[in-house]
Amino acid sequence: MSTSPGKIILVDGPSSSGKSTLAKALQDALTEPFWHYSIDHIFAAGCLPMSRMRSGEFEWSQMREAFFDGFHRTLPALADAGNNLIVEHIIETREWMVRLLGLLGHFDVFTVGLRCTLPELERREAARGDRPAGDAKRDFETLQGLCLYDLEVDSTQPLNENVERVIQSWAGRQSPCAFERMRHSPKS
């Protein structure tokens, strides 16, 4: 059976910027079925030995590189099988971006940058209580310029307006998209 490859909407932004909220709302609004896929889902599913990590028996720092490499490698496998994906991610390094460009180069990838002010990120991070203090600030300061976007949205704006903007921009996307431009950039 021949399957068309899935399409990918890649939502990138700092911790606590609202990636999960936007991804879930997009999943509910898009006219085609899309998976909502993120590292938070892998953590929540119990795939990692969290109790042994918390006890110090296993160190996250020793597992982190392989974890993210595996996460990145699952994306083309899922899309190759014909699954449309809304991937929420924090693209932390140029190396990760280069890896994603190589892995996803032959897919239809639409990139969305999700932004808001640092004070708002810090307020959300504190209100959540499930992230280490300072993650949002670190992401805010280090993520600038790692990725080109087809669309940037401000998560302090109404969710329904952001969803509509993403859907309209995605439906009207033209080649070369931001992902293609990054692939052919001398920096990548």
N, CA and C of each residue as an Amber inpcrd file, in Angstrom:
protein
   564
   0.8400000  -1.1760000   0.0000000   0.0000000   0.0000000   0.0000000
   0.8870000   1.2420000   0.0000000   0.6440000   2.1490000  -0.9160000
   1.4030000   3.3890000  -1.0010000   0.6970000   4.4750000  -0.2040000
   1.4460000   5.1160000   0.6560000   0.8880000   6.1530000   1.5100000
   1.5940000   7.4650000   1.2250000   0.8280000   8.5390000   1.1260000
   1.4390000   9.8590000   0.9810000   2.0720000  10.2440000   2.3050000
   3.2400000  10.8880000   2.2450000   3.8610000  11.2920000   3.5080000
   3.0160000  12.3230000   4.2440000   3.1100000  12.2860000   5.5420000
   2.3810000  13.2400000   6.3600000   2.9720000  14.6350000   6.2660000
   2.1650000  15.6020000   6.6170000   2.5870000  16.9940000   6.6770000
   2.9330000  17.3150000   8.1310000   3.8210000  18.2880000   8.3160000
   4.2920000  18.6170000   9.6610000   4.1240000  20.1050000   9.9230000
   3.4820000  20.4200000  11.0330000   3.4560000  21.7870000  11.5520000
   4.3460000  21.7650000  12.7810000   5.4620000  22.4670000  12.7110000
   6.4500000  22.4850000  13.7850000   6.2950000  23.7760000  14.5840000
   5.8440000  23.6430000  15.8290000   5.6350000  24.7950000  16.7120000
   6.8330000  24.8800000  17.6520000   7.5900000  25.9540000  17.5200000
   8.8120000  26.1590000  18.2990000   8.6500000  27.3950000  19.1680000
   9.0630000  27.2770000  20.4110000   9.0010000  28.4330000  21.2940000
   9.5290000  28.0800000  22.6620000   9.7820000  29.0890000  23.4700000
  10.3310000  28.8500000  24.8040000   9.3840000  28.0700000  25.7010000
   9.9410000  27.5160000  26.7530000   9.1380000  26.8700000  27.7820000
   8.0930000  27.8500000  28.2900000   6.8760000  27.3530000  28.4640000
   5.7420000  28.1310000  29.0000000   5.2000000  29.1780000  28.0330000
   5.5500000  29.0640000  26.7460000   5.0370000  30.0320000  25.7650000
   3.6440000  29.6840000  25.2690000   3.1510000  28.4770000  25.5600000
   1.8170000  28.0890000  25.1280000   1.7940000  27.1300000  23.9550000
   2.8920000  26.3990000  23.7450000   2.9610000  25.4760000  22.6140000
   1.8960000  24.3920000  22.6910000   1.7270000  23.7920000  23.8680000
   0.7280000  22.7230000  24.0170000  -0.6790000  23.2490000  23.7840000
  -0.9680000  24.4120000  24.3140000  -2.2960000  25.0130000  24.1470000
  -2.5800000  25.2640000  22.6730000  -1.6140000  25.8420000  21.9610000
  -1.7980000  26.1080000  20.5330000  -1.9220000  24.7990000  19.7570000
  -1.0660000  23.8250000  20.0540000  -1.0950000  22.5520000  19.3220000
  -2.4310000  21.8350000  19.4980000  -2.9480000  21.7960000  20.7210000
  -4.2450000  21.1450000  20.9600000  -5.3650000  21.8680000  20.2190000
  -5.3340000  23.1850000  20.2350000  -6.3710000  23.9570000  19.5420000
  -6.2760000  23.7600000  18.0330000  -5.0730000  23.6880000  17.5020000
  -4.9080000  23.4150000  16.0710000  -5.4330000  22.0280000  15.7270000
  -5.1120000  21.0550000  16.5600000  -5.5730000  19.6860000  16.3280000
  -7.0980000  19.6390000  16.2510000  -7.7570000  20.4030000  17.1040000
  -9.2210000  20.4460000  17.1080000  -9.7910000  21.1950000  15.9100000
  -9.0360000  22.1300000  15.3400000  -9.5750000  23.0040000  14.2970000
  -9.2110000  22.5950000  12.8710000  -8.1060000  21.8990000  12.6810000
  -7.6810000  21.5390000  11.3280000  -8.6710000  20.5610000  10.6950000
  -8.8280000  20.6640000   9.3830000  -9.7990000  19.8130000   8.6870000
  -9.2510000  18.4200000   8.3850000  -7.9650000  18.2100000   8.5860000
  -7.3510000  16.8970000   8.4120000  -6.9120000  16.3860000   9.7830000
  -6.8110000  15.0590000   9.9400000  -6.3370000  14.5470000  11.2300000
  -4.8390000  14.8010000  11.4100000  -4.4780000  15.2990000  12.5630000
  -3.0890000  15.5570000  12.9360000  -2.8220000  14.9690000  14.3130000
  -1.6650000  14.3360000  14.4620000  -1.1960000  13.9410000  15.7810000
  -0.6160000  15.1770000  16.4520000  -0.7920000  15.2730000  17.7570000
  -0.0920000  16.2750000  18.5670000   1.0220000  15.5130000  19.2560000
   2.2620000  15.8620000  18.9660000   3.4010000  15.0630000  19.4120000
   4.4470000  15.9610000  20.0650000   4.8740000  15.5760000  21.2660000
   5.8830000  16.3700000  21.9710000   6.6520000  15.4960000  22.9540000
   7.7500000  16.0250000  23.4380000   8.5080000  15.2840000  24.4520000
   7.7130000  15.1630000  25.7390000   6.8610000  16.1410000  26.0220000
   6.0310000  16.0490000  27.2310000   5.1500000  14.8030000  27.1960000
   4.6940000  14.4190000  26.0050000   3.8690000  13.2150000  25.8850000
   4.6790000  11.9670000  26.2330000   5.9350000  11.9450000  25.8260000
   6.7900000  10.7980000  26.1260000   7.0400000  10.7140000  27.6370000
   7.3110000  11.8710000  28.2460000   7.4890000  11.8890000  29.7030000
   6.2130000  11.4260000  30.4020000   5.0730000  11.9700000  29.9890000
   3.7970000  11.6620000  30.6460000   3.3930000  10.2000000  30.4680000
   3.8170000   9.5790000  29.3740000   3.4530000   8.1880000  29.1070000
   4.2240000   7.2000000  29.9830000   5.2070000   7.6970000  30.7000000
   5.9690000   6.8000000  31.5680000   7.0350000   6.0050000  30.8440000
   7.4480000   6.4700000  29.6810000   8.4640000   5.7510000  28.9110000
   9.8390000   5.7870000  29.5690000  10.1050000   6.8410000  30.3120000
  11.4120000   6.9930000  30.9510000  11.3620000   6.4990000  32.3970000
  12.4790000   6.0300000  32.9190000  12.5240000   5.5490000  34.3060000
  12.5820000   6.7240000  35.2950000  11.4850000   7.4540000  35.3860000
  11.4640000   8.6990000  36.1570000  11.7770000   8.4890000  37.6410000
  11.2380000   7.4350000  38.2590000  11.5020000   7.2430000  39.6920000
  12.9910000   7.0010000  39.9320000  13.6230000   6.3010000  39.0320000
  15.0570000   6.0320000  39.1840000  15.8840000   7.2680000  38.8410000
  15.3450000   8.1260000  37.9870000  16.0160000   9.4010000  37.7090000
  15.8930000  10.3190000  38.9280000  14.6970000  10.3550000  39.5190000
  14.4860000  11.1940000  40.7110000  15.3510000  10.7330000  41.8840000
  15.5530000   9.4270000  41.9930000  16.3630000   8.9000000  43.1040000
  17.8580000   9.1140000  42.8710000  18.2250000   9.4820000  41.6490000
  19.6340000   9.6980000  41.3360000  20.3320000   8.4730000  40.7870000
  19.6030000   7.3570000  40.6900000  20.2020000   6.1320000  40.1540000
  20.5930000   6.3170000  38.6840000  19.7300000   6.9980000  37.9280000
  20.0140000   7.3480000  36.5380000  20.0460000   8.8650000  36.4460000
  20.9720000   9.3720000  35.6750000  21.0850000  10.8170000  35.5210000
  20.5480000  11.2550000  34.1660000  19.6380000  12.2320000  34.2090000
  19.0630000  12.7840000  32.9820000  20.1700000  13.2880000  32.0630000
  21.1910000  13.8970000  32.6160000  22.2700000  14.4460000  31.7880000
  22.9570000  13.3510000  30.9680000  22.9440000  12.1200000  31.4590000
  23.5450000  11.0080000  30.7280000  22.6040000  10.4450000  29.6630000
  21.3230000  10.6990000  29.8050000  20.3150000  10.1500000  28.8980000
  19.8270000  11.1750000  27.8720000  20.0270000  12.4450000  28.1510000
  19.3970000  13.5400000  27.4130000  19.7110000  13.5190000  25.9100000
  20.9800000  13.3900000  25.5540000  21.3560000  13.4400000  24.1430000
  20.6860000  12.3200000  23.3470000  20.7290000  11.0960000  23.8620000
  20.1010000   9.9630000  23.1700000  18.5830000  10.1250000  23.1190000
  17.9990000  10.6750000  24.1940000  16.5550000  10.8990000  24.2230000
  16.1340000  11.8290000  23.0880000  16.7900000  12.9720000  22.9750000
  16.3960000  13.9250000  21.9400000  16.7350000  13.4220000  20.5410000
  17.8340000  12.6950000  20.3990000  18.1490000  12.1130000  19.1000000
  17.0480000  11.1360000  18.6950000  16.5970000  10.3220000  19.6420000
  15.5010000   9.3950000  19.3580000  14.2080000  10.1130000  19.0320000
  13.8920000  11.1560000  19.7970000  12.6840000  11.9460000  19.5220000
  12.7350000  12.5030000  18.1060000  13.8590000  13.1000000  17.7370000
  13.9840000  13.6700000  16.3950000  13.8360000  12.5920000  15.3180000
  14.3910000  11.4160000  15.5570000  14.3160000  10.3400000  14.5580000
  12.9170000   9.7490000  14.4260000  12.0810000   9.8890000  15.4510000
  10.7120000   9.3730000  15.3240000   9.8760000  10.2160000  14.3640000
  10.2160000  11.4730000  14.2180000   9.3920000  12.3670000  13.3950000
   9.2970000  11.9000000  11.9440000  10.4170000  11.6170000  11.2570000
  10.2670000  11.1410000   9.8790000   9.6130000   9.7660000   9.8020000
   9.8060000   8.9190000  10.8020000   9.1580000   7.6020000  10.7850000
   7.6410000   7.7590000  10.8240000   7.1600000   8.6140000  11.7080000
   5.7110000   8.8440000  11.8050000   5.1660000   9.4880000  10.5360000
   5.8680000  10.4860000  10.0240000   5.3970000  11.1730000   8.8160000
   5.4990000  10.2720000   7.5870000   6.5530000   9.4590000   7.4940000
   6.6820000   8.5230000   6.3710000   5.5130000   7.5490000   6.3190000
   4.9630000   7.2130000   7.4770000   3.8260000   6.2940000   7.5380000
   2.5190000   6.9780000   7.1420000   2.5710000   8.2800000   6.8560000
   1.3770000   8.9960000   6.4140000   0.6860000   9.8000000   7.4940000
   1.3070000   9.9130000   8.6590000   0.7040000  10.6720000   9.7580000
   1.0440000  12.1500000   9.6580000   0.0250000  12.9960000   9.7190000
   0.2390000  14.4380000   9.8320000   0.5840000  14.7360000  11.2850000
   1.5300000  15.6350000  11.5030000   2.0200000  15.9030000  12.8510000
   1.9860000  17.3880000  13.1870000   1.5380000  17.6970000  14.3850000
   1.7980000  18.9960000  15.0000000   2.8500000  18.6890000  16.0520000
   4.0670000  19.1190000  15.7890000   5.1750000  18.8380000  16.6920000
   5.4410000  20.0860000  17.5140000   5.3400000  19.9530000  18.8290000
   5.7240000  21.0730000  19.6820000   7.1140000  20.7650000  20.2020000
   7.9740000  21.7630000  20.0890000   9.3790000  21.5190000  20.4060000
  10.0370000  22.8260000  20.8360000  11.1300000  22.6880000  21.5260000
  12.0140000  23.8050000  21.8360000  13.3260000  23.4760000  21.1340000
  13.5620000  24.0980000  20.0010000  14.7850000  23.8270000  19.2470000
  15.9030000  24.6220000  19.9200000  16.6620000  23.9240000  20.7610000
  17.6150000  24.5750000  21.6600000  18.9520000  24.9300000  21.0400000
  19.3690000  24.2000000  20.0120000  20.7180000  24.4150000  19.4830000
  20.7090000  24.4000000  17.9590000  21.7340000  24.9960000  17.3900000
  21.9030000  24.9580000  15.9330000  22.0600000  23.5060000  15.4710000
  22.7400000  22.6790000  16.2720000  22.9280000  21.2670000  15.9070000
  21.5880000  20.5520000  15.7880000  20.6700000  20.8350000  16.7060000
  19.3390000  20.2290000  16.6070000  18.6420000  20.6940000  15.3400000
  18.7600000  21.9730000  15.0140000  18.0970000  22.4870000  13.8190000
  18.6680000  21.8160000  12.5770000  19.9910000  21.6920000  12.5110000
  20.6320000  21.0310000  11.3700000  20.1710000  19.5780000  11.2780000
  20.0740000  18.8950000  12.4160000  19.6110000  17.5030000  12.4260000
  18.1850000  17.4110000  11.8860000  17.3150000  18.3020000  12.3520000
  15.9260000  18.2910000  11.8820000  15.8450000  18.5990000  10.3930000
  16.6700000  19.5240000   9.9200000  16.6830000  19.8320000   8.4860000
  17.0530000  18.5960000   7.6780000  18.0100000  17.8170000   8.1630000
  18.3970000  16.5940000   7.4680000  17.3300000  15.5130000   7.5330000
  16.7340000  15.3340000   8.7000000  15.7340000  14.2790000   8.8810000
  14.4160000  14.5830000   8.1750000  14.0360000  15.8430000   8.1400000
  12.7060000  16.2180000   7.6370000  12.7590000  16.9360000   6.2950000
  13.9070000  16.9040000   5.6480000  14.1080000  17.6720000   4.4250000
  13.1550000  17.3670000   3.2920000  12.6380000  16.1610000   3.2140000
  11.7540000  15.8270000   2.0950000  10.2680000  15.8810000   2.4750000
   9.9630000  16.4460000   3.6340000   8.5710000  16.5820000   4.0690000
   8.0860000  18.0160000   3.9020000   6.7800000  18.1570000   3.8860000
   6.1260000  19.4660000   3.8960000   6.1100000  19.9350000   5.3490000
   7.0320000  20.8360000   5.7040000   7.1730000  21.3180000   7.0800000
   6.8380000  22.8030000   7.1160000   5.8900000  23.1540000   7.9560000
   5.4760000  24.5470000   8.1710000   5.9070000  24.9270000   9.5790000
   6.7380000  25.9490000   9.7000000   7.2790000  26.3120000  11.0080000
   6.5340000  27.5050000  11.5980000   6.1980000  27.3660000  12.8740000
   5.5030000  28.4210000  13.6190000   6.3580000  28.7760000  14.8330000
   6.7010000  30.0430000  14.9430000   7.4030000  30.5330000  16.1230000
   6.3920000  31.1100000  17.0940000   6.3950000  30.6190000  18.3100000
   5.4500000  31.0970000  19.3230000   6.2060000  31.9770000  20.3030000
   5.7390000  33.1870000  20.4700000   6.4530000  34.1820000  21.2600000
   5.5500000  34.8530000  22.2840000   6.1720000  35.3680000  23.3290000
   5.5560000  36.3210000  24.2470000   6.6820000  36.9640000  25.0490000
   6.3560000  37.9390000  25.8450000   7.3800000  38.6740000  26.5800000
   7.9900000  37.8120000  27.6820000   9.2030000  38.1580000  28.0830000
   9.8580000  37.4280000  29.1640000   9.0700000  37.5070000  30.4680000
   8.5630000  38.6780000  30.8760000   7.7730000  38.6940000  32.1140000
   6.5620000  37.7530000  32.0680000   5.9170000  37.6540000  30.9050000
   4.7720000  36.7460000  30.7780000   5.2270000  35.2880000  30.8490000
   6.3430000  34.9630000  30.2040000   6.8790000  33.5970000  30.2940000
   7.1860000  33.2250000  31.7400000   7.8180000  34.1430000  32.4590000
   8.1740000  33.8710000  33.8510000   6.9310000  33.7430000  34.7270000
   5.9190000  34.5450000  34.4600000   4.6600000  34.4420000  35.2070000
   4.0260000  33.0720000  34.9750000   3.9660000  32.6420000  33.7080000
   3.3790000  31.3400000  33.3780000   4.1840000  30.1980000  33.9900000
   5.5020000  30.3020000  33.9120000   6.3630000  29.2600000  34.4690000
   6.1050000  29.0880000  35.9650000   6.0030000  30.2120000  36.6850000
   5.7440000  30.1580000  38.1300000   4.3560000  29.5890000  38.4130000
   3.3690000  29.9700000  37.6040000   1.9950000  29.4960000  37.8040000
   1.8840000  27.9940000  37.5420000   2.6510000  27.4770000  36.5830000
   2.6090000  26.0500000  36.2650000   3.1420000  25.2170000  37.4140000
   4.2910000  25.6080000  37.8950000   4.9030000  24.8750000  38.9920000
   5.4930000  23.5280000  38.6180000   5.4950000  23.1810000  37.3270000
   6.0300000  21.8790000  36.9220000   7.2910000  21.9990000  36.0680000
   7.8900000  23.1700000  36.0760000   9.1210000  23.4060000  35.3290000
  10.1450000  24.0350000  36.2750000  11.4120000  23.7150000  36.0750000
  12.4290000  24.3780000  36.8990000  12.4190000  25.8880000  36.6510000
  12.4940000  26.6530000  37.7200000  12.5420000  28.1080000  37.5890000
  13.7560000  28.4910000  36.7520000  13.5340000  29.3620000  35.7900000
  14.6210000  29.8270000  34.9360000  14.6470000  29.2010000  33.5580000
  13.9170000  28.0910000  33.3460000  13.8790000  27.4740000  32.0160000
  13.3500000  28.4480000  30.9680000  12.2690000  29.1320000  31.2830000
  11.6570000  30.0510000  30.3190000  12.6240000  31.1750000  29.9580000
  13.2940000  31.7300000  30.9480000  14.2480000  32.8160000  30.6820000
  15.4060000  32.3170000  29.8260000  15.9370000  31.1440000  30.1680000
  17.0380000  30.5770000  29.3820000  16.6130000  30.3860000  27.9280000
  15.4340000  29.8050000  27.7310000  14.9450000  29.5970000  26.3650000
  14.7460000  30.9260000  25.6480000  14.1430000  31.8760000  26.3240000
  13.8830000  33.1950000  25.7370000  15.1840000  33.8210000  25.2280000
  16.2430000  33.6690000  26.0020000  17.5190000  34.3000000  25.6560000
  18.3240000  33.5220000  24.6260000  18.1200000  32.2090000  24.5210000
  18.9690000  31.4100000  23.6340000  18.3120000  30.9890000  22.3280000
  16.9930000  31.0570000  22.2280000  16.3260000  30.5430000  21.0310000
  16.3270000  31.5180000  19.8640000  16.6480000  32.7530000  20.0980000
  16.5740000  33.7620000  19.0500000  17.4990000  33.4070000  17.8830000
  16.9450000  33.3740000  16.6790000  17.7430000  33.2030000  15.4770000
  18.1070000  31.7840000  15.1000000  17.6560000  30.7780000  15.8450000
  18.0010000  29.4000000  15.4950000  17.1360000  28.8530000  14.3700000
  15.9620000  29.4150000  14.1840000  15.0000000  28.8650000  13.2320000
  14.3300000  30.0050000  12.4720000  14.0960000  29.7940000  11.1830000
  13.2480000  30.7050000  10.4130000  11.8230000  30.1840000  10.5160000
  10.8670000  31.0870000  10.4740000   9.4720000  30.6860000  10.6230000
   8.6440000  31.1260000   9.4270000   7.6720000  30.2900000   9.0930000
   6.6650000  30.6830000   8.1120000   5.7000000  31.6740000   8.7340000
   5.5440000  31.5820000  10.0510000   4.6320000  32.4660000  10.7720000
   5.0970000  32.5670000  12.2140000   5.0270000  33.7590000  12.7710000
   5.2560000  33.9490000  14.2070000   3.9750000  34.4800000  14.8150000
   3.6160000  33.9390000  15.9700000   2.4200000  34.3940000  16.6740000
   2.7760000  34.7160000  18.1180000   2.0190000  35.6340000  18.6850000
   2.1970000  36.0910000  20.0590000   1.1550000  35.3850000  20.9150000
   1.6180000  34.5740000  21.8550000   0.6740000  33.7730000  22.6390000
  -0.0880000  34.5820000  23.6800000   0.1790000  35.8820000  23.7870000
  -0.6540000  36.7140000  24.6590000  -1.9060000  37.1860000  23.9230000
  -1.9490000  36.9440000  22.6220000  -3.1330000  37.2770000  21.8280000
  -4.1650000  36.1580000  21.9860000  -5.4250000  36.4340000  21.6730000
  -6.4600000  35.4010000  21.8330000  -6.1250000  34.1240000  21.0560000
  -6.3110000  32.9880000  21.7200000  -5.9820000  31.6980000  21.1260000
  -6.7130000  31.4780000  19.8110000  -8.0030000  31.7800000  19.7650000
  -8.7570000  31.5330000  18.5310000  -8.1960000  32.3420000  17.3630000
  -7.7060000  33.5510000  17.6320000  -7.1040000  34.3600000  16.5660000
  -5.7850000  33.7450000  16.1040000  -4.9810000  33.2650000  17.0330000
  -3.7240000  32.6180000  16.6520000  -3.9660000  31.3420000  15.8580000
  -4.9420000  30.5570000  16.2720000  -5.2750000  29.3320000  15.5410000
  -5.6940000  29.6780000  14.1170000  -6.5440000  30.6670000  13.9670000
  -6.9960000  31.0800000  12.6320000  -5.8240000  31.5700000  11.7840000
  -4.9280000  32.3370000  12.3800000  -3.7470000  32.8250000  11.6410000
  -2.8820000  31.6580000  11.1720000  -2.6600000  30.6900000  12.0560000
  -1.8330000  29.5420000  11.6760000  -2.5060000  28.7610000  10.5510000
  -3.7870000  28.4810000  10.6950000  -4.4870000  27.6930000   9.6730000
  -4.4990000  28.4220000   8.3340000  -4.7820000  29.7100000   8.3370000
  -4.7920000  30.4730000   7.0840000  -3.4050000  30.5130000   6.4470000
  -2.3820000  30.7460000   7.2480000  -1.0190000  30.7910000   6.7080000
  -0.5770000  29.4230000   6.2090000  -0.9390000  28.3860000   6.9580000
  -0.5730000  27.0340000   6.5400000  -1.2770000  26.6770000   5.2270000
  -2.5580000  26.9970000   5.1260000  -3.3160000  26.6850000   3.9090000
  -2.7770000  27.4600000   2.7050000  -2.2640000  28.6580000   2.9270000
  -1.7640000  29.4870000   1.8340000  -0.2580000  29.4290000   1.6520000
   0.3900000  28.4600000   2.2800000   1.8580000  28.4020000   2.2190000
   2.3410000  28.2180000   0.7880000   3.4910000  28.7920000   0.5300000
   4.0780000  28.7040000  -0.7980000   5.5270000  28.2600000  -0.6830000
   6.0100000  27.7110000  -1.7680000   7.3980000  27.2790000  -1.8090000
   8.2580000  28.4430000  -2.3030000   9.4240000  28.6530000  -1.7770000
  10.0330000  27.8530000  -0.7290000   9.5600000  28.2960000   0.6540000
   9.2280000  27.3160000   1.4680000   8.8300000  27.6180000   2.8440000
  10.0870000  27.9160000   3.6640000   9.8940000  28.3530000   4.8770000
  11.0290000  28.6930000   5.7450000  11.9600000  27.4970000   5.9380000
  11.3850000  26.3050000   6.0690000  12.1970000  25.1070000   6.2690000
  13.0910000  24.8600000   5.0530000  12.5310000  25.0150000   3.8510000
  13.3230000  24.8470000   2.6260000  14.4270000  25.8970000   2.5490000
  14.1040000  27.1270000   2.9010000  15.1130000  28.1930000   2.8660000
  16.2470000  27.8900000   3.8450000  15.9170000  27.3570000   5.0100000
  16.9710000  26.9870000   5.9660000  17.8300000  25.8500000   5.4270000
  17.1940000  24.8890000   4.7740000  17.9430000  23.7480000   4.2250000
  18.9640000  24.1980000   3.1960000  18.6270000  25.2230000   2.4380000
  19.5090000  25.6820000   1.3630000  20.3780000  26.8640000   1.7710000
  20.3230000  27.2210000   3.0320000  21.1330000  28.3270000   3.5490000
  22.5620000  27.8520000   3.7840000  23.5510000  28.6920000   3.5060000
  24.9430000  28.2880000   3.7480000  25.2470000  28.0190000   5.2210000
  24.4210000  28.5380000   6.1440000  24.6580000  28.3330000   7.5750000
  24.2900000  26.9250000   8.0230000  23.3750000  26.2450000   7.3020000
  22.8810000  24.9500000   7.7820000  23.7380000  23.7910000   7.3470000
